[in-house]
mmCIF file of C-alpha atoms and ligand atoms in Angstrom:
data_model
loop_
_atom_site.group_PDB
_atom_site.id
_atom_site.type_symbol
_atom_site.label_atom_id
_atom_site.label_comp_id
_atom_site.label_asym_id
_atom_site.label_seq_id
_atom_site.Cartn_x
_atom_site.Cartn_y
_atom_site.Cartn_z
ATOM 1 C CA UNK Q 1 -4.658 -231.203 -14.675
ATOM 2 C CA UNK Q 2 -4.386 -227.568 -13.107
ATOM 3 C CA UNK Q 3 -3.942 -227.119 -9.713
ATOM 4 C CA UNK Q 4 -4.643 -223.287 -9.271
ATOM 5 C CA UNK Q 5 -7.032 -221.630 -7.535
ATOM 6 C CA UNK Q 6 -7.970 -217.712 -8.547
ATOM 7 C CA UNK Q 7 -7.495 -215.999 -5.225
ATOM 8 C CA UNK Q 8 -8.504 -212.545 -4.039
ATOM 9 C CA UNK Q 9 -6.025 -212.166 -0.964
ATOM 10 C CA UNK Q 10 -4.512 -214.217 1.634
ATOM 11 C CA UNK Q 11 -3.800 -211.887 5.044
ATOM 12 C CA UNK Q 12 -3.530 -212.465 8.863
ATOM 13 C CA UNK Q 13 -6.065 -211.099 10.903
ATOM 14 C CA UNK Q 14 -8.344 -211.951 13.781
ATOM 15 C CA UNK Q 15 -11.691 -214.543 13.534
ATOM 16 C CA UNK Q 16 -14.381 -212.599 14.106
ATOM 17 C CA UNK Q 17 -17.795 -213.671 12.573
ATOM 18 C CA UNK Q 18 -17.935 -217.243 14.943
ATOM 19 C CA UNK Q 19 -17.561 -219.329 17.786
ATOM 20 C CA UNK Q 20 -14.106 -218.943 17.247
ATOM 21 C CA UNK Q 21 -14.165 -215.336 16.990
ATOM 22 C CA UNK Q 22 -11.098 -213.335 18.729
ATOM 23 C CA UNK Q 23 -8.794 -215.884 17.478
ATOM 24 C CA UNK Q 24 -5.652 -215.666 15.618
ATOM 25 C CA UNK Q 25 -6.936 -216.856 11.690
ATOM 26 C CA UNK Q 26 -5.123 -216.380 7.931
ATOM 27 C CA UNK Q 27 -8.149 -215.903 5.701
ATOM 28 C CA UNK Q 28 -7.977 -217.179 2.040
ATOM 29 C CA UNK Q 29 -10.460 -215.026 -0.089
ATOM 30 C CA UNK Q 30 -11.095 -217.025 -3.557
ATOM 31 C CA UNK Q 31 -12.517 -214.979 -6.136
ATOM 32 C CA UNK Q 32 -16.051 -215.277 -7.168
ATOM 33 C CA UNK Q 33 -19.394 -215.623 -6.333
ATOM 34 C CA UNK Q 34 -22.445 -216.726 -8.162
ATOM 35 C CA UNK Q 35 -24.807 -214.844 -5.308
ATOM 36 C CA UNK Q 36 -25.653 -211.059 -4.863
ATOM 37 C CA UNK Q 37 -26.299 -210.071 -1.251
ATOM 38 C CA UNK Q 38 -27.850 -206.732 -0.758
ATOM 39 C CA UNK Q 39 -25.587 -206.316 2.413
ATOM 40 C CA UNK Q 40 -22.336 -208.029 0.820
ATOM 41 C CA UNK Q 41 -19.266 -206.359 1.856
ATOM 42 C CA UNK Q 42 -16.697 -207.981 -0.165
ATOM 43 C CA UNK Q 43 -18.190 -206.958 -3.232
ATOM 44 C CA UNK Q 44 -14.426 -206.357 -4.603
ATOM 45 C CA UNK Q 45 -13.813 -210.199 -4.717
ATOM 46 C CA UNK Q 46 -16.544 -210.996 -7.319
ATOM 47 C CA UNK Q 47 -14.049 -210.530 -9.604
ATOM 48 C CA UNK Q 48 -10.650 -209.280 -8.450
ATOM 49 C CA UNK Q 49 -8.360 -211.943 -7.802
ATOM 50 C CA UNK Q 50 -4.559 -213.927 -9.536
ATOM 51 C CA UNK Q 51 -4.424 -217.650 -10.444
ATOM 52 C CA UNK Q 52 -2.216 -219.464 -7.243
ATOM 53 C CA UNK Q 53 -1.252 -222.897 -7.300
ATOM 54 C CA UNK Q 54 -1.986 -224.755 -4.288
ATOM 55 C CA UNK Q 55 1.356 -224.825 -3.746
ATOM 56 C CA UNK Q 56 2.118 -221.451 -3.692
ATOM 57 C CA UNK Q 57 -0.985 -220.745 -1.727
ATOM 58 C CA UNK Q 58 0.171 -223.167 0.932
ATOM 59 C CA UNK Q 59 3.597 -222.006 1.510
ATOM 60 C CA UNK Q 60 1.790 -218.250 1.755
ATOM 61 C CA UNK Q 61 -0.252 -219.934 4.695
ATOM 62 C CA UNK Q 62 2.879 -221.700 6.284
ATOM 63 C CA UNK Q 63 4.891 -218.189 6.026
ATOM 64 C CA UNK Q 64 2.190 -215.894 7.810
ATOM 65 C CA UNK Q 65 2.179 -218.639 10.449
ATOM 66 C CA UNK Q 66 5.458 -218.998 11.061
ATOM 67 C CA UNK Q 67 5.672 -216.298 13.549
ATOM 68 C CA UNK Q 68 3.166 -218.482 15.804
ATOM 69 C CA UNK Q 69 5.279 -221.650 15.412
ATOM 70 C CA UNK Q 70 7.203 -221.238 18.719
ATOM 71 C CA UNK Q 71 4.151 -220.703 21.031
ATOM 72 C CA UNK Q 72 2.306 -223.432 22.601
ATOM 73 C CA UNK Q 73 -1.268 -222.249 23.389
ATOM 74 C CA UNK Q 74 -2.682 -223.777 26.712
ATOM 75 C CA UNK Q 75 -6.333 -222.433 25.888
ATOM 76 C CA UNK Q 76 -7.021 -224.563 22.949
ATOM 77 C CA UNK Q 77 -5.556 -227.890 21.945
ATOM 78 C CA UNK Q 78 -5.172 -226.901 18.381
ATOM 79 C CA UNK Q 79 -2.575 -224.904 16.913
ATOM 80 C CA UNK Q 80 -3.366 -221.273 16.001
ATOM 81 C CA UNK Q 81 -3.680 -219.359 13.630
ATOM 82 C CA UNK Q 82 -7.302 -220.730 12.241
ATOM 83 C CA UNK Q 83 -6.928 -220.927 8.680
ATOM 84 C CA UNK Q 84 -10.810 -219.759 6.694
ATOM 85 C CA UNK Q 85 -11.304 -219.877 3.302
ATOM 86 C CA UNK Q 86 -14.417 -217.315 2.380
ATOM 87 C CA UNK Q 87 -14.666 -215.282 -0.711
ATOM 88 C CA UNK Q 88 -16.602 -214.698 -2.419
ATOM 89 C CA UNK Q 89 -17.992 -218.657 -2.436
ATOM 90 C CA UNK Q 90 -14.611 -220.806 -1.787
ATOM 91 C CA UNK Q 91 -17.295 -224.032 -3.331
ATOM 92 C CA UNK Q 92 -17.892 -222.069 -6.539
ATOM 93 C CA UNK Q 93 -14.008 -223.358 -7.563
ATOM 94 C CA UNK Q 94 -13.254 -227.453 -7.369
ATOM 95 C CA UNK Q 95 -9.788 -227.098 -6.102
ATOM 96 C CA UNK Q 96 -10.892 -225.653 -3.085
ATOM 97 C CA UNK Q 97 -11.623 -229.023 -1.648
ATOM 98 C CA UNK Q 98 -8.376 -230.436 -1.858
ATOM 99 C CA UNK Q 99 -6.880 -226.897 -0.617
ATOM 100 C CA UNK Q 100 -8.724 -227.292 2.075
ATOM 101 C CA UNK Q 101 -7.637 -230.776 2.459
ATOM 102 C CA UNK Q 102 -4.057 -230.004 2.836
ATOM 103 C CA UNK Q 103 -4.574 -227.859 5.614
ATOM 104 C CA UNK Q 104 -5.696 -230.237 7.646
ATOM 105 C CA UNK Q 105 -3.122 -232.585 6.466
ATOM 106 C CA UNK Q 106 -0.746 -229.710 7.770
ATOM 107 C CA UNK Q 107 -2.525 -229.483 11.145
ATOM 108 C CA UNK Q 108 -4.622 -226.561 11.059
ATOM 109 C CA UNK Q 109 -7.826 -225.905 11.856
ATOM 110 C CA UNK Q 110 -10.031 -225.415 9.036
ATOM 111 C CA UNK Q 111 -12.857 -223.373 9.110
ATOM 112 C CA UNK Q 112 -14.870 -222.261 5.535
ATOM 113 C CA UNK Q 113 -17.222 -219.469 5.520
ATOM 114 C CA UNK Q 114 -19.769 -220.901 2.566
ATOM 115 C CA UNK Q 115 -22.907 -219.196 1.009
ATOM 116 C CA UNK Q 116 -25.099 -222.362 1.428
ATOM 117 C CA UNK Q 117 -26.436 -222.167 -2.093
ATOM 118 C CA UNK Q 118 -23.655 -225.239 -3.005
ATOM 119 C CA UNK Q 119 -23.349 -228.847 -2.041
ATOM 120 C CA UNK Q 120 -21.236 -229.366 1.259
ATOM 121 C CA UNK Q 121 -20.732 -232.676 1.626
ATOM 122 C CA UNK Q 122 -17.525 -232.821 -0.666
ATOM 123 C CA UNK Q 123 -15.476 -230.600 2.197
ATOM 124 C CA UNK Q 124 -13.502 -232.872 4.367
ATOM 125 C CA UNK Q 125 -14.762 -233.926 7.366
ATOM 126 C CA UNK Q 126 -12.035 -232.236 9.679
ATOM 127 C CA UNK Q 127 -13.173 -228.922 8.316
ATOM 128 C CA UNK Q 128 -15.966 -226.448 10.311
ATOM 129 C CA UNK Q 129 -17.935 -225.286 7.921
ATOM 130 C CA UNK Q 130 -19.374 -221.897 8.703
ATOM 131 C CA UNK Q 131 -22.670 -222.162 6.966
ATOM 132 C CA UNK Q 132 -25.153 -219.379 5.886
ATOM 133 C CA UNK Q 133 -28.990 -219.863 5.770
ATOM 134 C CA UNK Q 134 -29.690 -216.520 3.557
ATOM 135 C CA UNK Q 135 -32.825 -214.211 4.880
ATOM 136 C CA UNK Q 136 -35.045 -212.522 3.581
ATOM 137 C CA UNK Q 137 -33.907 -209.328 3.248
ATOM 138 C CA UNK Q 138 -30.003 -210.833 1.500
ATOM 139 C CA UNK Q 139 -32.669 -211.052 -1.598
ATOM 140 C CA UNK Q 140 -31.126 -214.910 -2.029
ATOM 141 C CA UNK Q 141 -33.290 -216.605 0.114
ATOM 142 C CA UNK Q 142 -34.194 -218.688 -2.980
ATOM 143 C CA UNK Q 143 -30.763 -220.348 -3.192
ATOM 144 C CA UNK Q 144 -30.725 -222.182 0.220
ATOM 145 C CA UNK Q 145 -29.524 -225.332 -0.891
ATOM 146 C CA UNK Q 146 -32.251 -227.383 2.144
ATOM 147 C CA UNK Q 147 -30.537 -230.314 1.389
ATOM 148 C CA UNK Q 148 -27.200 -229.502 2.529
ATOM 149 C CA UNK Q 149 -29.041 -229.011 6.147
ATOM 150 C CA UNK Q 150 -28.933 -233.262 6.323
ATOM 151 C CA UNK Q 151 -25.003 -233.099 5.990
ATOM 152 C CA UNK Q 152 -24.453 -230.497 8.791
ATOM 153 C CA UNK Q 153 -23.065 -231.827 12.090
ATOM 154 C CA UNK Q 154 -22.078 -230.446 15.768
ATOM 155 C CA UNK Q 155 -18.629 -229.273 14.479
ATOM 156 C CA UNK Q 156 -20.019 -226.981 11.844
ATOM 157 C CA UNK Q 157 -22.107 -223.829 12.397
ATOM 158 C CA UNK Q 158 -25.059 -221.950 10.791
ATOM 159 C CA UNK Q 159 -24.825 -218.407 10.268
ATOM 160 C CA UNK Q 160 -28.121 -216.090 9.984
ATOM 161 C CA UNK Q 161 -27.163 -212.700 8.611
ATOM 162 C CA UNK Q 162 -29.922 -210.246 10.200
ATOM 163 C CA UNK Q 163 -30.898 -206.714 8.831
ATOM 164 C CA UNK Q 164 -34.415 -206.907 9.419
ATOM 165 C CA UNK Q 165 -37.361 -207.562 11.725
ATOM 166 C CA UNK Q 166 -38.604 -210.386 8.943
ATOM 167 C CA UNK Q 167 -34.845 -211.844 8.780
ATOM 168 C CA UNK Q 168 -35.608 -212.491 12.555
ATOM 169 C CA UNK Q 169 -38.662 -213.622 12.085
ATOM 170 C CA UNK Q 170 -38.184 -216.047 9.509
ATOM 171 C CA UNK Q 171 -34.337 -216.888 10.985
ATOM 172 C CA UNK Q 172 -36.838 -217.966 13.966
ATOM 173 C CA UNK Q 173 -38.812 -220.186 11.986
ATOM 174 C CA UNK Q 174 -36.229 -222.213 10.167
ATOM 175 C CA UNK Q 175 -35.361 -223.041 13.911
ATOM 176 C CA UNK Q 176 -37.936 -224.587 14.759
ATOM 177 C CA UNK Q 177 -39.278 -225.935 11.282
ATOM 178 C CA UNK Q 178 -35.494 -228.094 11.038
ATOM 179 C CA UNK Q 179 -34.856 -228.609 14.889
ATOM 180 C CA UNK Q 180 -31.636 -226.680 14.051
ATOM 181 C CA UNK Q 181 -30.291 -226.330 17.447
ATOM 182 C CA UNK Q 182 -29.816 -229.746 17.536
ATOM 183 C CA UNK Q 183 -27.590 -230.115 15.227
ATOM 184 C CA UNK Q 184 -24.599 -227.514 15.474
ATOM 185 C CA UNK Q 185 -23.812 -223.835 17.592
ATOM 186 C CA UNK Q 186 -26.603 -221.400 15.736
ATOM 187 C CA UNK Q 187 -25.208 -217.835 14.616
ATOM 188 C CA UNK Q 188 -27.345 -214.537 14.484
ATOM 189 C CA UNK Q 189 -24.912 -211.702 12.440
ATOM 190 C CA UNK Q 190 -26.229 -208.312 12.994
ATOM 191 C CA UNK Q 191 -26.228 -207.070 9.306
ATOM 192 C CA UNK Q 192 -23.992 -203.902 9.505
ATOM 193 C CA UNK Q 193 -24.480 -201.128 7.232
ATOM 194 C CA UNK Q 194 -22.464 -200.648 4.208
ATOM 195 C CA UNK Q 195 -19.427 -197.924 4.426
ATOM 196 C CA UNK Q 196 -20.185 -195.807 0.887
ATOM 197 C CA UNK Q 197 -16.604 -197.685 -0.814
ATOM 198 C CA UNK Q 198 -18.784 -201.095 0.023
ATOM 199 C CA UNK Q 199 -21.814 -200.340 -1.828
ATOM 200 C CA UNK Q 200 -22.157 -201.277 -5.603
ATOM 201 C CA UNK Q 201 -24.734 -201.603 -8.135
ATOM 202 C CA UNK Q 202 -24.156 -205.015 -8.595
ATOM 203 C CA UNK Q 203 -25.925 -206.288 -5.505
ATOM 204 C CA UNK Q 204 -29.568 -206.774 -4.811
ATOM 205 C CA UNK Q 205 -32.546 -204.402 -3.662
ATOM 206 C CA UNK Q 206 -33.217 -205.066 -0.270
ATOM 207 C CA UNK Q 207 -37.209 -206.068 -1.212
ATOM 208 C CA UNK Q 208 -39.775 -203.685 -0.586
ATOM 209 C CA UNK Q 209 -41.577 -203.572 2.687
ATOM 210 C CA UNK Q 210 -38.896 -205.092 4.916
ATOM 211 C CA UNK Q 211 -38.392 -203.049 8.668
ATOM 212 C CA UNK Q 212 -34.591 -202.655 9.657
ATOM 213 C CA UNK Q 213 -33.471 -203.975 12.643
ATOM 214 C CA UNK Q 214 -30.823 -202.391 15.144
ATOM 215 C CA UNK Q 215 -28.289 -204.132 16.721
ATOM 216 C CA UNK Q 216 -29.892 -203.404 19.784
ATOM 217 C CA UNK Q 217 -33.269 -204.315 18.580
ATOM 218 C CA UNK Q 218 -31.572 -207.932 17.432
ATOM 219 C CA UNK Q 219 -30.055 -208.251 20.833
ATOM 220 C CA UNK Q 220 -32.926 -207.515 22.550
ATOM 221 C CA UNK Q 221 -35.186 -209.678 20.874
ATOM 222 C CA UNK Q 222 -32.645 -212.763 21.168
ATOM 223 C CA UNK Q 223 -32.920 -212.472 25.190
ATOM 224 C CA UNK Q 224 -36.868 -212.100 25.109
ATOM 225 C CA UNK Q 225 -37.661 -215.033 22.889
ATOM 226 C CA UNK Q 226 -34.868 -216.848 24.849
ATOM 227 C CA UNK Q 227 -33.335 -218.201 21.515
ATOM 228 C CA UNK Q 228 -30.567 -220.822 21.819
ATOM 229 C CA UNK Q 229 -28.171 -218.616 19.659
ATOM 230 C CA UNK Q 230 -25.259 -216.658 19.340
ATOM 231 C CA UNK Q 231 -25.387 -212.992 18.704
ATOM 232 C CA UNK Q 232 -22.674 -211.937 16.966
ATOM 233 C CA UNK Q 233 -21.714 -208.192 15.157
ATOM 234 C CA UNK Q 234 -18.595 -208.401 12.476
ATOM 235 C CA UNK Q 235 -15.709 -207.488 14.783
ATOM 236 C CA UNK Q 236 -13.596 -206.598 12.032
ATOM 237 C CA UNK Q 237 -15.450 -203.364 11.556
ATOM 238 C CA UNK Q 238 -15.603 -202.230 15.039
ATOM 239 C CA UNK Q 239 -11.561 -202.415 15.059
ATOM 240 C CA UNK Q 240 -11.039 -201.314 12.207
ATOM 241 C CA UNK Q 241 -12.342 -198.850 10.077
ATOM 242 C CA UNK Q 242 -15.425 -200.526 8.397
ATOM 243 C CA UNK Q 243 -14.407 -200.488 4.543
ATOM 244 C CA UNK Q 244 -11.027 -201.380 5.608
ATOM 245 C CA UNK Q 245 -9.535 -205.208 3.309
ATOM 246 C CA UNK Q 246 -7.408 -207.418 4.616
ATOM 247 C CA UNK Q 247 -8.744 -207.003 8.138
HETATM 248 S S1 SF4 E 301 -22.690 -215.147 -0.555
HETATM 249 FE FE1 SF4 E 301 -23.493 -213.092 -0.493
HETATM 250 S S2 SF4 E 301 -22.340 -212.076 1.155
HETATM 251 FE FE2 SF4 E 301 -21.195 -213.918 0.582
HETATM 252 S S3 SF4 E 301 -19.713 -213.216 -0.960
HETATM 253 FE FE3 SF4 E 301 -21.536 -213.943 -2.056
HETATM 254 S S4 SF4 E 301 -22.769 -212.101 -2.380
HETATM 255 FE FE4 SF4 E 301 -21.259 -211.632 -0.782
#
């Protein structure tokens, strides 16, 4: 039985897309994904990517952390860095789930940034999953998987990726419609525009009639409706430049 995993890039960097943004995190981007996204910035790992055994991708985990290994962090009671798998869809390839398995067997905290469109209930328990509920305007809203809703608990999150005023407005209703804020810490990701090296033909329209909304806008409109969620922007590409990889 193979044990590989096709794997875009493995690289240090900072969280920056939930509640444990700012920290320390290696990010494991698998190769693939069976969505489009209009806004989809990581367009380059729908296909780009070399077969690694787990093996191999675990001792490229244990090396980047090594430098961390002799600092004991008073702020959290779990050793840093965060490991995330994202993609692409880490769920679109089996032996992600026992990937992810070893890494908590290893100690770290597991977090896995997943589409939503695929069953979660396989991912071990210790992991935060980091889910999406696509809008509107991602032209995917068709492939929430509802069901995977009934599996989510207080340790995972729910990411809504915003770009326009109907995104909001519908991010608003699945709120209330599923009682989400019961269940885990709610995410609203101001969709940021693509740099021109981001865009590709591959993705889809962004369907007719939709209104953009600013960040400001998005912020603004979290703090009138008093909405029990996080606002977020992708801090990657305020640091950085925004098209930068391996950020
Ligand atoms: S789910 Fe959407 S945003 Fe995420 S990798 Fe796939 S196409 Fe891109």
């Amino acid at each position: 039985m193979t044990d590989t995993l096709v794997v875009n890039e493995i690289y240090l960097s900072l969280q920056g897309e939930s509640t444990f943004a700012g920290l320390p995190c290696i990010f494991i981007r698998l190769t693939a994904c069976d969505l489009r996204c209009s806004y989809c910035d990581t367009a380059y790992a729908f296909t780009e990517g070399k077969k690694q055994t787990l093996a191999e991708i675990l001792a490229e985990v244990n090396r980047q952390a090594t430098p961390f290994s002799n600092f004991q962090f008073p702020i959290s009671n779990f050793k840093l860095p965060l490991v995330e798998l994202t993609g692409g869809e880490p769920l679109l390839q089996k032996n992600s789930l026992p990937l992810m398995q070893a890494l908590c067997d290893d100690g770290f905290t597991v977090l896995i940034e997943t589409s939503g469109a695929h069953d979660i209930s396989k991912i071990d328990p210790r992991v935060h999953r980091i889910m999406d509920l696509k809008c509107p305007a991602s032209g995917e809203v068709a492939r929430n998987r509802v069901e995977n809703l009934a599996h989510l608990k207080a340790t995972d999150e729910i990411k809504f990726v915003i770009g326009t005023q109907e995104d909001y407005d519908w991010a608003k209703q699945q709120i209330t419609t599923h009682k989400l804020a019961a269940i885990c810490p709610l995410l609203f990701s101001w969709v940021h525009p693509l740099a021109p090296a981001q865009q590709s033909n591959v993705l889809k329209k962004v369907p007719a009639g939709l209104t953009r909304i600013s960040r400001q806008q998005l912020a603004e409109k979290i703090i009138a409706d008093a909405l029990p969620v996080r606002f977020q922007i992708q801090q990657h590409k305020i640091i950085w430049p925004p098209e930068q990889r391996g950020v």
